mmCIF file of C-alpha atoms in Angstrom:
data_model
loop_
_atom_site.group_PDB
_atom_site.id
_atom_site.type_symbol
_atom_site.label_atom_id
_atom_site.label_comp_id
_atom_site.label_asym_id
_atom_site.label_seq_id
_atom_site.Cartn_x
_atom_site.Cartn_y
_atom_site.Cartn_z
ATOM 1 C CA MET E 116 198.106 72.749 197.448
ATOM 2 C CA ASP E 117 195.489 75.299 198.548
ATOM 3 C CA LEU E 118 194.393 74.512 202.107
ATOM 4 C CA PHE E 119 190.948 76.025 201.472
ATOM 5 C CA GLN E 120 190.224 74.609 198.008
ATOM 6 C CA ASP E 121 187.380 72.413 199.320
ATOM 7 C CA TYR E 122 185.805 75.223 201.401
ATOM 8 C CA VAL E 123 183.723 78.316 200.701
ATOM 9 C CA LYS E 124 182.986 81.447 202.702
ATOM 10 C CA ILE E 125 179.744 82.193 204.494
ATOM 11 C CA GLU E 126 178.567 84.647 201.829
ATOM 12 C CA GLU E 127 178.813 82.043 199.067
ATOM 13 C CA ILE E 128 177.024 79.269 200.955
ATOM 14 C CA ALA E 129 174.343 81.732 202.113
ATOM 15 C CA LYS E 130 173.576 82.609 198.498
ATOM 16 C CA ASP E 131 173.520 78.942 197.540
ATOM 17 C CA TRP E 132 171.082 78.097 200.368
ATOM 18 C CA GLY E 133 168.919 81.188 199.923
ATOM 19 C CA VAL E 134 169.427 82.496 203.469
ATOM 20 C CA SER E 135 171.204 85.459 205.052
ATOM 21 C CA SER E 136 174.890 85.422 205.942
ATOM 22 C CA ARG E 137 173.877 86.104 209.543
ATOM 23 C CA ARG E 138 171.782 82.928 209.571
ATOM 24 C CA VAL E 139 174.749 80.869 208.356
ATOM 25 C CA GLN E 140 176.966 82.426 211.062
ATOM 26 C CA ILE E 141 174.458 81.321 213.708
ATOM 27 C CA LEU E 142 174.341 77.785 212.297
ATOM 28 C CA CYS E 143 178.141 77.608 212.345
ATOM 29 C CA ALA E 144 178.287 78.875 215.949
ATOM 30 C CA GLU E 145 175.687 76.279 216.986
ATOM 31 C CA GLY E 146 177.750 73.498 215.386
ATOM 32 C CA ARG E 147 174.927 72.545 213.011
ATOM 33 C CA ILE E 148 176.957 72.554 209.781
ATOM 34 C CA ASP E 149 179.105 69.454 209.371
ATOM 35 C CA GLY E 150 182.754 70.295 208.749
ATOM 36 C CA ALA E 151 182.444 74.054 209.293
ATOM 37 C CA THR E 152 185.764 75.336 210.664
ATOM 38 C CA ARG E 153 186.769 78.701 212.034
ATOM 39 C CA PHE E 154 189.989 80.261 210.772
ATOM 40 C CA GLY E 155 190.692 83.475 212.684
ATOM 41 C CA ARG E 156 187.525 85.544 212.462
ATOM 42 C CA GLU E 157 186.072 83.711 209.455
ATOM 43 C CA TRP E 158 184.098 80.526 209.139
ATOM 44 C CA MET E 159 184.984 78.221 206.243
ATOM 45 C CA ILE E 160 182.351 75.714 205.127
ATOM 46 C CA PRO E 161 182.824 72.544 203.013
ATOM 47 C CA LYS E 162 181.622 73.086 199.447
ATOM 48 C CA ASN E 163 179.290 70.100 199.653
ATOM 49 C CA ALA E 164 177.842 70.891 203.105
ATOM 50 C CA LEU E 165 174.123 70.192 203.502
ATOM 51 C CA LYS E 166 171.820 72.929 204.717
ATOM 52 C CA PRO E 167 170.554 72.052 208.231
ATOM 53 C CA LEU E 168 166.837 71.740 208.841
ATOM 54 C CA ASP E 169 165.245 75.005 209.885
ATOM 55 C CA GLY E 170 163.725 74.360 213.336
ATOM 56 C CA ARG E 171 161.862 77.672 213.136
ATOM 57 C CA THR E 172 159.486 76.304 210.486
ATOM 58 C CA LYS E 173 156.621 73.872 210.984
ATOM 59 C CA SER E 174 158.074 71.296 208.586
ATOM 60 C CA GLY E 175 161.517 71.707 210.100
ATOM 61 C CA ARG E 176 160.186 71.132 213.625
ATOM 62 C CA SER E 177 158.237 68.133 212.386
ATOM 63 C CA VAL E 178 161.281 66.494 210.877
ATOM 64 C CA SER E 179 163.537 67.398 213.794
ATOM 65 C CA SER E 180 161.144 65.835 216.293
ATOM 66 C CA GLY E 181 160.760 62.708 214.160
ATOM 67 C CA SER E 182 163.409 61.239 211.883
ATOM 68 C CA ALA E 183 166.625 62.858 210.761
ATOM 69 C CA HIS E 184 165.420 63.003 207.162
ATOM 70 C CA ALA E 185 162.272 64.494 205.677
ATOM 71 C CA ALA E 186 160.370 62.396 203.144
ATOM 72 C CA MET E 187 160.972 63.220 199.510
ATOM 73 C CA PRO E 188 158.237 65.530 198.197
ATOM 74 C CA ARG E 189 157.820 63.329 195.100
ATOM 75 C CA LYS E 190 158.207 59.561 194.647
ATOM 76 C CA THR E 191 160.646 59.570 191.760
ATOM 77 C CA PRO E 192 164.317 58.910 191.029
ATOM 78 C CA PHE E 193 164.726 62.475 189.688
ATOM 79 C CA LEU E 194 163.144 65.434 191.469
ATOM 80 C CA HIS E 195 164.196 67.822 188.700
ATOM 81 C CA MET E 196 161.970 65.894 186.269
ATOM 82 C CA THR E 197 158.757 66.660 188.175
ATOM 83 C CA ASP E 198 156.449 69.645 188.564
ATOM 84 C CA LEU E 199 158.782 70.938 191.300
ATOM 85 C CA TYR E 200 160.597 72.570 188.380
ATOM 86 C CA SER E 201 158.018 73.379 185.750
ATOM 87 C CA SER E 202 158.769 76.707 184.046
ATOM 88 C CA PRO E 203 161.782 78.085 182.145
ATOM 89 C CA GLY E 204 163.753 80.609 184.190
ATOM 90 C CA THR E 205 162.605 79.359 187.609
ATOM 91 C CA ALA E 206 165.437 76.975 188.553
ATOM 92 C CA GLU E 207 166.790 79.000 191.477
ATOM 93 C CA GLU E 208 163.296 79.765 192.717
ATOM 94 C CA SER E 209 162.390 76.060 192.578
ATOM 95 C CA ILE E 210 165.488 75.107 194.576
ATOM 96 C CA ALA E 211 164.814 77.801 197.186
ATOM 97 C CA ALA E 212 161.226 76.563 197.602
ATOM 98 C CA LEU E 213 162.583 73.351 199.161
ATOM 99 C CA SER E 214 164.504 75.128 201.926
ATOM 100 C CA ASP E 215 162.648 73.153 204.607
ATOM 101 C CA ASN E 216 163.811 69.816 203.182
ATOM 102 C CA PRO E 217 167.627 69.897 202.775
ATOM 103 C CA GLU E 218 167.928 66.465 201.143
ATOM 104 C CA ALA E 219 165.254 67.217 198.569
ATOM 105 C CA GLN E 220 166.743 70.655 197.960
ATOM 106 C CA THR E 221 170.192 69.132 197.458
ATOM 107 C CA LEU E 222 168.869 66.541 195.005
ATOM 108 C CA LEU E 223 166.828 69.063 193.023
ATOM 109 C CA ALA E 224 169.828 71.398 192.837
ATOM 110 C CA ALA E 225 172.096 68.518 191.782
ATOM 111 C CA GLY E 226 169.696 67.550 189.011
ATOM 112 C CA ILE E 227 169.606 71.082 187.675
ATOM 113 C CA TYR E 228 173.381 71.413 187.933
ATOM 114 C CA TYR E 229 173.724 68.202 185.951
ATOM 115 C CA SER E 230 171.323 69.526 183.303
ATOM 116 C CA ARG E 231 173.536 72.591 182.997
ATOM 117 C CA GLY E 232 176.643 70.471 182.438
ATOM 118 C CA GLU E 233 177.968 71.496 185.873
ATOM 119 C CA TYR E 234 178.582 67.861 186.675
ATOM 120 C CA GLU E 235 181.215 68.446 189.354
ATOM 121 C CA LYS E 236 178.720 70.496 191.380
ATOM 122 C CA ALA E 237 176.163 67.722 190.951
ATOM 123 C CA TYR E 238 178.760 65.135 191.987
ATOM 124 C CA GLU E 239 179.725 67.000 195.156
ATOM 125 C CA ARG E 240 176.143 67.263 196.359
ATOM 126 C CA CYS E 241 175.155 63.677 195.595
ATOM 127 C CA TYR E 242 178.349 62.109 196.921
ATOM 128 C CA HIS E 243 177.839 63.979 200.179
ATOM 129 C CA LEU E 244 174.382 62.436 200.574
ATOM 130 C CA LEU E 245 175.333 58.773 200.273
ATOM 131 C CA PRO E 246 177.014 58.307 203.693
ATOM 132 C CA LYS E 247 174.115 60.134 205.360
ATOM 133 C CA HIS E 248 171.108 58.685 203.585
ATOM 134 C CA SER E 249 168.258 56.835 205.211
ATOM 135 C CA GLY E 250 165.482 57.042 202.660
ATOM 136 C CA PHE E 251 164.966 54.903 199.576
ATOM 137 C CA TYR E 252 164.462 57.821 197.200
ATOM 138 C CA SER E 253 167.497 59.665 198.536
ATOM 139 C CA VAL E 254 169.677 56.658 197.788
ATOM 140 C CA ILE E 255 168.510 55.992 194.252
ATOM 141 C CA SER E 256 168.408 59.699 193.354
ATOM 142 C CA ALA E 257 171.975 60.289 194.536
ATOM 143 C CA GLY E 258 173.168 57.052 192.940
ATOM 144 C CA MET E 259 171.590 57.848 189.577
ATOM 145 C CA LEU E 260 173.038 61.338 189.435
ATOM 146 C CA LEU E 261 176.473 59.960 190.341
ATOM 147 C CA ALA E 262 176.168 57.475 187.469
ATOM 148 C CA LEU E 263 175.314 60.292 185.071
ATOM 149 C CA CYS E 264 178.258 62.327 186.387
ATOM 150 C CA ALA E 265 180.431 59.271 185.682
ATOM 151 C CA ILE E 266 179.433 59.567 182.014
ATOM 152 C CA TRP E 267 180.682 63.158 181.884
ATOM 153 C CA ARG E 268 183.909 61.999 183.527
ATOM 154 C CA GLY E 269 184.295 58.829 181.476
ATOM 155 C CA ASP E 270 184.787 57.045 184.796
ATOM 156 C CA LEU E 271 183.846 53.352 184.557
ATOM 157 C CA ASN E 272 184.604 52.645 188.232
ATOM 158 C CA LEU E 273 182.357 55.480 189.447
ATOM 159 C CA TRP E 274 179.619 54.316 187.075
ATOM 160 C CA ARG E 275 179.775 50.784 188.503
ATOM 161 C CA GLN E 276 179.890 52.033 192.096
ATOM 162 C CA ALA E 277 176.861 54.246 191.467
ATOM 163 C CA LYS E 278 174.916 51.278 190.082
ATOM 164 C CA ILE E 279 175.788 49.298 193.210
ATOM 165 C CA HIS E 280 174.445 52.138 195.389
ATOM 166 C CA ILE E 281 171.203 52.048 193.390
ATOM 167 C CA ALA E 282 170.911 48.265 193.586
ATOM 168 C CA GLU E 283 171.442 48.364 197.364
ATOM 169 C CA ALA E 284 168.789 51.028 197.989
ATOM 170 C CA PRO E 285 166.523 50.001 200.916
ATOM 171 C CA ALA E 286 163.496 48.873 198.882
ATOM 172 C CA LYS E 287 160.595 47.729 201.078
ATOM 173 C CA THR E 288 157.704 47.227 198.660
ATOM 174 C CA LYS E 289 157.038 45.855 195.191
ATOM 175 C CA GLY E 290 156.637 49.463 194.053
ATOM 176 C CA ASP E 291 160.096 50.281 195.411
ATOM 177 C CA LEU E 292 161.567 47.347 193.490
ATOM 178 C CA ASP E 293 159.954 48.585 190.264
ATOM 179 C CA ILE E 294 161.375 52.076 190.837
ATOM 180 C CA LEU E 295 164.785 50.518 191.552
ATOM 181 C CA ALA E 296 164.615 48.557 188.283
ATOM 182 C CA LEU E 297 163.553 51.711 186.446
ATOM 183 C CA SER E 298 166.525 53.584 187.925
ATOM 184 C CA LEU E 299 168.982 51.008 186.593
ATOM 185 C CA VAL E 300 167.229 51.173 183.218
ATOM 186 C CA VAL E 301 167.646 54.961 183.104
ATOM 187 C CA VAL E 302 171.362 54.689 183.846
ATOM 188 C CA ASP E 303 171.893 52.082 181.115
ATOM 189 C CA SER E 304 169.715 53.937 178.607
ATOM 190 C CA MET E 305 172.021 56.961 178.802
ATOM 191 C CA LEU E 306 174.686 54.731 177.199
ATOM 192 C CA TYR E 307 172.134 53.126 174.836
ATOM 193 C CA ASP E 308 172.893 49.789 176.494
ATOM 194 C CA VAL E 309 169.458 48.151 176.242
ATOM 195 C CA ASN E 310 170.294 44.460 176.578
ATOM 196 C CA ASP E 311 169.150 43.764 180.146
ATOM 197 C CA PHE E 312 165.946 45.756 180.470
ATOM 198 C CA PRO E 313 162.988 44.061 182.220
ATOM 199 C CA GLU E 314 160.153 42.891 179.978
ATOM 200 C CA TRP E 315 157.587 45.207 181.602
ATOM 201 C CA PHE E 316 159.747 48.160 180.608
ATOM 202 C CA LYS E 317 160.262 46.961 177.018
ATOM 203 C CA ILE E 318 156.518 46.945 176.410
ATOM 204 C CA GLY E 319 155.991 50.251 178.226
ATOM 205 C CA ARG E 320 153.854 48.843 181.033
ATOM 206 C CA PHE E 321 154.284 51.645 183.563
ATOM 207 C CA GLU E 322 150.894 51.378 185.269
ATOM 208 C CA LEU E 323 152.415 50.062 188.521
ATOM 209 C CA LEU E 324 154.882 52.945 188.816
ATOM 210 C CA HIS E 325 153.996 55.936 190.952
ATOM 211 C CA LYS E 326 152.796 58.803 188.777
ATOM 212 C CA ASP E 327 155.718 60.968 189.957
ATOM 213 C CA ALA E 328 158.110 58.532 188.247
ATOM 214 C CA LEU E 329 156.344 58.546 184.875
ATOM 215 C CA PRO E 330 158.278 61.512 183.379
ATOM 216 C CA VAL E 331 161.549 59.659 184.009
ATOM 217 C CA ALA E 332 160.128 56.408 182.664
ATOM 218 C CA LYS E 333 158.957 58.077 179.439
ATOM 219 C CA MET E 334 162.331 59.715 178.883
ATOM 220 C CA ALA E 335 164.155 56.389 179.310
ATOM 221 C CA TYR E 336 161.564 54.544 177.216
ATOM 222 C CA THR E 337 162.067 56.953 174.329
ATOM 223 C CA LYS E 338 165.811 56.307 174.481
ATOM 224 C CA TYR E 339 165.091 52.566 174.474
ATOM 225 C CA LEU E 340 162.825 52.850 171.427
ATOM 226 C CA TYR E 341 165.398 54.964 169.610
ATOM 227 C CA ALA E 342 168.260 52.571 170.419
ATOM 228 C CA SER E 343 166.166 49.610 169.239
ATOM 229 C CA ALA E 344 165.203 51.359 165.999
ATOM 230 C CA PHE E 345 168.832 52.379 165.413
ATOM 231 C CA ALA E 346 170.011 48.786 165.923
ATOM 232 C CA ILE E 347 167.437 47.520 163.412
ATOM 233 C CA ALA E 348 168.292 50.248 160.897
ATOM 234 C CA THR E 349 171.972 49.308 161.053
ATOM 235 C CA LYS E 350 171.172 45.542 160.931
ATOM 236 C CA GLU E 351 172.698 44.916 164.354
ATOM 237 C CA HIS E 352 169.343 43.435 165.411
ATOM 238 C CA GLU E 353 166.470 41.821 163.538
ATOM 239 C CA ALA E 354 162.809 42.058 164.511
ATOM 240 C CA ASN E 355 160.025 40.215 162.701
ATOM 241 C CA GLY E 356 161.080 41.244 159.223
ATOM 242 C CA ILE E 357 161.321 44.968 160.016
ATOM 243 C CA GLN E 358 164.180 46.508 158.058
ATOM 244 C CA GLY E 359 165.927 49.813 157.523
ATOM 245 C CA LEU E 360 164.315 52.945 158.922
ATOM 246 C CA THR E 361 160.796 51.483 159.045
ATOM 247 C CA LEU E 362 160.605 51.361 162.847
ATOM 248 C CA MET E 363 162.396 54.705 163.200
ATOM 249 C CA SER E 364 159.879 56.364 160.894
ATOM 250 C CA ILE E 365 156.872 55.367 163.025
ATOM 251 C CA LEU E 366 158.375 56.231 166.423
ATOM 252 C CA PRO E 367 157.099 59.850 166.369
ATOM 253 C CA PHE E 368 153.554 58.445 166.666
ATOM 254 C CA SER E 369 154.608 57.207 170.130
ATOM 255 C CA VAL E 370 156.833 60.102 171.188
ATOM 256 C CA GLU E 371 154.655 63.051 170.133
ATOM 257 C CA PRO E 372 151.845 62.140 172.600
ATOM 258 C CA MET E 373 154.419 61.752 175.375
ATOM 259 C CA ILE E 374 155.573 65.327 174.733
ATOM 260 C CA SER E 375 152.010 66.573 175.134
ATOM 261 C CA GLN E 376 151.675 64.605 178.371
ATOM 262 C CA ALA E 377 154.954 66.057 179.700
ATOM 263 C CA MET E 378 153.515 69.522 179.103
ATOM 264 C CA ALA E 379 150.307 68.553 180.934
ATOM 265 C CA ASP E 380 152.383 67.140 183.817
ATOM 266 C CA ASN E 381 154.420 70.378 184.088
ATOM 267 C CA SER E 382 157.655 68.381 183.750
ATOM 268 C CA LEU E 383 159.950 70.858 182.004
ATOM 269 C CA ILE E 384 163.092 68.732 181.756
ATOM 270 C CA SER E 385 161.126 65.690 180.636
ATOM 271 C CA GLU E 386 159.634 67.798 177.848
ATOM 272 C CA ILE E 387 163.090 68.977 176.776
ATOM 273 C CA TYR E 388 164.463 65.425 176.642
ATOM 274 C CA LEU E 389 161.443 64.123 174.743
ATOM 275 C CA ARG E 390 161.574 66.959 172.207
ATOM 276 C CA LEU E 391 165.290 66.378 171.591
ATOM 277 C CA SER E 392 164.718 62.642 171.197
ATOM 278 C CA CYS E 393 161.864 63.287 168.786
ATOM 279 C CA ALA E 394 164.029 65.735 166.834
ATOM 280 C CA THR E 395 166.747 63.067 166.602
ATOM 281 C CA ILE E 396 164.276 60.516 165.245
ATOM 282 C CA TYR E 397 162.919 62.910 162.609
ATOM 283 C CA HIS E 398 166.473 63.941 161.670
ATOM 284 C CA ASN E 399 167.558 60.339 161.121
ATOM 285 C CA CYS E 400 164.549 59.812 158.861
ATOM 286 C CA GLY E 401 165.466 62.849 156.749
ATOM 287 C CA ASN E 402 162.578 64.997 158.007
ATOM 288 C CA ASP E 403 164.507 68.027 159.250
ATOM 289 C CA GLU E 404 161.456 70.282 159.083
ATOM 290 C CA GLN E 405 159.834 68.375 161.949
ATOM 291 C CA ALA E 406 163.206 67.916 163.666
ATOM 292 C CA ILE E 407 163.708 71.687 163.716
ATOM 293 C CA PHE E 408 160.192 72.207 165.125
ATOM 294 C CA HIS E 409 161.074 70.223 168.253
ATOM 295 C CA LEU E 410 164.726 71.241 168.453
ATOM 296 C CA ASP E 411 163.894 74.950 168.408
ATOM 297 C CA ARG E 412 161.356 74.508 171.189
ATOM 298 C CA ALA E 413 163.805 72.503 173.277
ATOM 299 C CA ILE E 414 166.420 75.240 172.896
ATOM 300 C CA ARG E 415 163.934 77.922 173.972
ATOM 301 C CA LEU E 416 162.939 75.892 177.030
ATOM 302 C CA ALA E 417 166.546 75.161 178.037
ATOM 303 C CA ALA E 418 168.129 78.573 177.479
ATOM 304 C CA PRO E 419 166.616 80.656 180.349
ATOM 305 C CA ASP E 420 168.140 78.431 183.056
ATOM 306 C CA ARG E 421 171.294 77.590 181.066
ATOM 307 C CA LEU E 422 170.466 73.889 180.715
ATOM 308 C CA TYR E 423 173.299 73.554 178.230
ATOM 309 C CA GLY E 424 174.334 70.088 179.392
ATOM 310 C CA ILE E 425 171.169 68.528 177.939
ATOM 311 C CA LEU E 426 171.743 70.265 174.612
ATOM 312 C CA ALA E 427 175.382 69.116 174.619
ATOM 313 C CA GLU E 428 174.244 65.515 175.116
ATOM 314 C CA TYR E 429 172.120 65.623 171.962
ATOM 315 C CA ARG E 430 174.677 67.351 169.753
ATOM 316 C CA ARG E 431 176.058 63.886 169.006
ATOM 317 C CA THR E 432 172.772 62.446 167.688
ATOM 318 C CA LEU E 433 171.570 65.624 165.967
ATOM 319 C CA ASP E 434 174.830 66.179 164.089
ATOM 320 C CA SER E 435 175.394 69.694 162.739
ATOM 321 C CA LEU E 436 171.667 70.501 162.970
ATOM 322 C CA MET E 437 172.072 71.290 166.666
ATOM 323 C CA GLU E 438 174.804 73.847 165.989
ATOM 324 C CA GLN E 439 172.786 75.437 163.179
ATOM 325 C CA ARG E 440 169.659 75.893 165.280
ATOM 326 C CA VAL E 441 171.496 77.104 168.388
ATOM 327 C CA ASN E 442 173.262 79.717 166.280
ATOM 328 C CA ALA E 443 169.941 80.756 164.769
ATOM 329 C CA PHE E 444 168.585 81.270 168.295
ATOM 330 C CA ASP E 445 171.635 83.031 169.749
ATOM 331 C CA PRO E 446 175.089 82.910 168.098
ATOM 332 C CA SER E 447 176.832 83.326 171.456
ATOM 333 C CA LEU E 448 175.035 80.307 172.910
ATOM 334 C CA TRP E 449 176.937 77.771 170.832
ATOM 335 C CA GLN E 450 180.222 79.008 172.323
ATOM 336 C CA ARG E 451 178.949 77.871 175.733
ATOM 337 C CA ILE E 452 177.598 74.537 174.519
ATOM 338 C CA LYS E 453 180.524 73.530 172.305
ATOM 339 C CA PRO E 454 183.087 72.954 175.093
ATOM 340 C CA LEU E 455 180.506 70.959 177.051
ATOM 341 C CA TYR E 456 179.821 68.841 173.985
ATOM 342 C CA GLU E 457 183.522 68.159 173.494
ATOM 343 C CA ILE E 458 183.817 66.929 177.092
ATOM 344 C CA TYR E 459 180.635 64.889 176.910
ATOM 345 C CA VAL E 460 181.209 63.175 173.566
ATOM 346 C CA GLU E 461 184.769 62.161 174.458
ATOM 347 C CA ASN E 462 183.846 60.674 177.830
ATOM 348 C CA TRP E 463 180.462 59.267 176.768
ATOM 349 C CA SER E 464 182.196 57.419 173.941
ATOM 350 C CA LYS E 465 184.875 56.138 176.305
ATOM 351 C CA LEU E 466 182.403 54.856 178.895
ATOM 352 C CA SER E 467 179.744 53.608 176.479
ATOM 353 C CA GLY E 468 182.393 51.795 174.476
ATOM 354 C CA ALA E 469 183.746 50.104 177.594
ATOM 355 C CA VAL E 470 180.291 49.021 178.770
ATOM 356 C CA ARG E 471 179.110 47.831 175.355
ATOM 357 C CA GLY E 472 182.419 46.279 174.294
ATOM 358 C CA ARG E 473 183.184 48.451 171.284
ATOM 359 C CA THR E 474 185.363 51.356 170.224
ATOM 360 C CA ILE E 475 183.273 54.412 169.394
ATOM 361 C CA ALA E 476 184.849 56.938 167.056
ATOM 362 C CA THR E 477 185.402 60.442 168.418
ATOM 363 C CA THR E 478 187.642 61.867 165.699
ATOM 364 C CA LEU E 479 185.036 62.059 162.939
ATOM 365 C CA SER E 480 183.973 65.468 161.699
ATOM 366 C CA PRO E 481 180.235 66.245 161.954
ATOM 367 C CA LYS E 482 179.824 65.655 158.220
ATOM 368 C CA GLN E 483 181.765 62.387 158.307
ATOM 369 C CA ARG E 484 179.574 61.171 161.155
ATOM 370 C CA GLU E 485 176.396 62.067 159.258
ATOM 371 C CA VAL E 486 177.616 60.242 156.172
ATOM 372 C CA ALA E 487 178.769 57.207 158.188
ATOM 373 C CA LYS E 488 175.386 57.005 159.935
ATOM 374 C CA LEU E 489 173.410 57.035 156.689
ATOM 375 C CA ALA E 490 175.798 54.491 155.214
ATOM 376 C CA ALA E 491 175.208 52.292 158.265
ATOM 377 C CA PHE E 492 171.458 52.648 157.634
ATOM 378 C CA GLY E 493 172.052 51.059 154.236
ATOM 379 C CA LEU E 494 171.657 54.140 152.038
ATOM 380 C CA LYS E 495 173.586 54.163 148.772
ATOM 381 C CA ASN E 496 176.065 56.936 147.997
ATOM 382 C CA GLU E 497 173.599 58.651 145.673
ATOM 383 C CA GLU E 498 170.912 58.597 148.368
ATOM 384 C CA ILE E 499 173.326 59.995 150.958
ATOM 385 C CA ALA E 500 174.344 62.785 148.585
ATOM 386 C CA SER E 501 170.693 63.705 148.006
ATOM 387 C CA SER E 502 169.785 63.550 151.698
ATOM 388 C CA LEU E 503 172.712 65.714 152.849
ATOM 389 C CA ASN E 504 172.824 67.996 149.806
ATOM 390 C CA MET E 505 176.372 66.887 148.993
ATOM 391 C CA SER E 506 178.093 65.975 145.764
ATOM 392 C CA LEU E 507 178.671 62.292 145.056
ATOM 393 C CA SER E 508 182.424 62.806 145.152
ATOM 394 C CA ALA E 509 182.174 64.505 148.572
ATOM 395 C CA VAL E 510 180.229 61.514 149.918
ATOM 396 C CA LYS E 511 182.835 59.083 148.626
ATOM 397 C CA LEU E 512 185.595 61.215 150.156
ATOM 398 C CA ALA E 513 183.806 61.290 153.520
ATOM 399 C CA ILE E 514 183.364 57.511 153.542
ATOM 400 C CA ALA E 515 187.034 57.035 152.714
ATOM 401 C CA GLY E 516 187.905 59.428 155.552
ATOM 402 C CA VAL E 517 185.799 57.465 158.033
ATOM 403 C CA SER E 518 187.457 54.210 157.013
ATOM 404 C CA SER E 519 190.903 55.802 157.263
ATOM 405 C CA LYS E 520 190.263 57.195 160.762
ATOM 406 C CA THR E 521 188.637 54.069 162.188
ATOM 407 C CA GLY E 522 190.103 51.193 160.212
ATOM 408 C CA MET E 523 186.540 49.972 159.612
ATOM 409 C CA SER E 524 184.864 49.068 156.358
ATOM 410 C CA ARG E 525 181.494 50.515 155.344
ATOM 411 C CA LYS E 526 179.729 47.376 156.598
ATOM 412 C CA GLU E 527 181.233 47.931 160.066
ATOM 413 C CA PHE E 528 180.312 51.605 160.524
ATOM 414 C CA ALA E 529 177.440 50.810 162.929
ATOM 415 C CA ALA E 530 179.924 49.527 165.508
ATOM 416 C CA ILE E 531 181.726 52.869 165.808
ATOM 417 C CA LEU E 532 178.739 55.231 166.047
#
């Protein structure tokens, strides 16, 4: 076992923190970096070490003379879904801009790492915060990111522990309690587990939330609407006589305005999520022209800062359309997203299946999954063939393949998707 596997050298941590190597040496010598250890002439620093407050700055002196933790710059569960990160290609610059607030900087960096699919980096930074936290937003932010990392790992225990951390966040006001409830909703919505959402969330009544939290709320609400429409389309749920893809087909009238608002709010990652969700909805309704409109824009927004993790998440719901459009943008890009998708879909299916009490198929080919989904929506073989530009015999073969791989009949396909 490598003695130094959990440590990095001064040069690496200096680059990560956006300071000089000399500055890090001084901090080590002053004993201000937890866990920093000297081996011979070199300092070795824990990978997940937090950057100390800079007492030379006004904000650093203010925090040092007051509490041990600076207030979060935004009142939201996810700093990376605010205007702190608003333009493609500015991720590192946005992280560096928070150098006077180490906790906020760590959480923003963790959010961006997660969006890139670098979930172990996100995990290290958030896990390090939990024993040291004092603020409400630090707790829920770290807990939520840990829960999302648990999805990438397929780790049910970590997912449950993260939800406990969120639930135990030191809420002091009614507004805090609403944010706490929203945070649990976001975690569950990532697995499309929408059974226990509060009524105010189901009707989209977000007026009592702080405006900083609205981008997160809209992202989770779109997932809730999609999951509800999917359940109705597959006859898992019934709602006032609504059948098939009726609800799915009208969802863009709700999501499109939210995309425009995300742009006005300068919430880059919120815009990406909303565009991918909207593309998924259009794709399920057979309107790939509109799906491509949003998918292409999401790809262009995500590519400059390598936010491949978000794209990998939506490969599952967008079927082969994601691969086609990524290749049209940059053929080499899919080679970076594909391995992330393979990790995500395997572990998402494992965790989501465990939470929702079902076995989700992971061995279906993209075409088999597309056919199974349309079959679950109630389309006849001829309609599936027309929608996917396949022969009738190819559709029948795909359905037989799905049944062979899963042991499920056509009527049961919804339970494995």
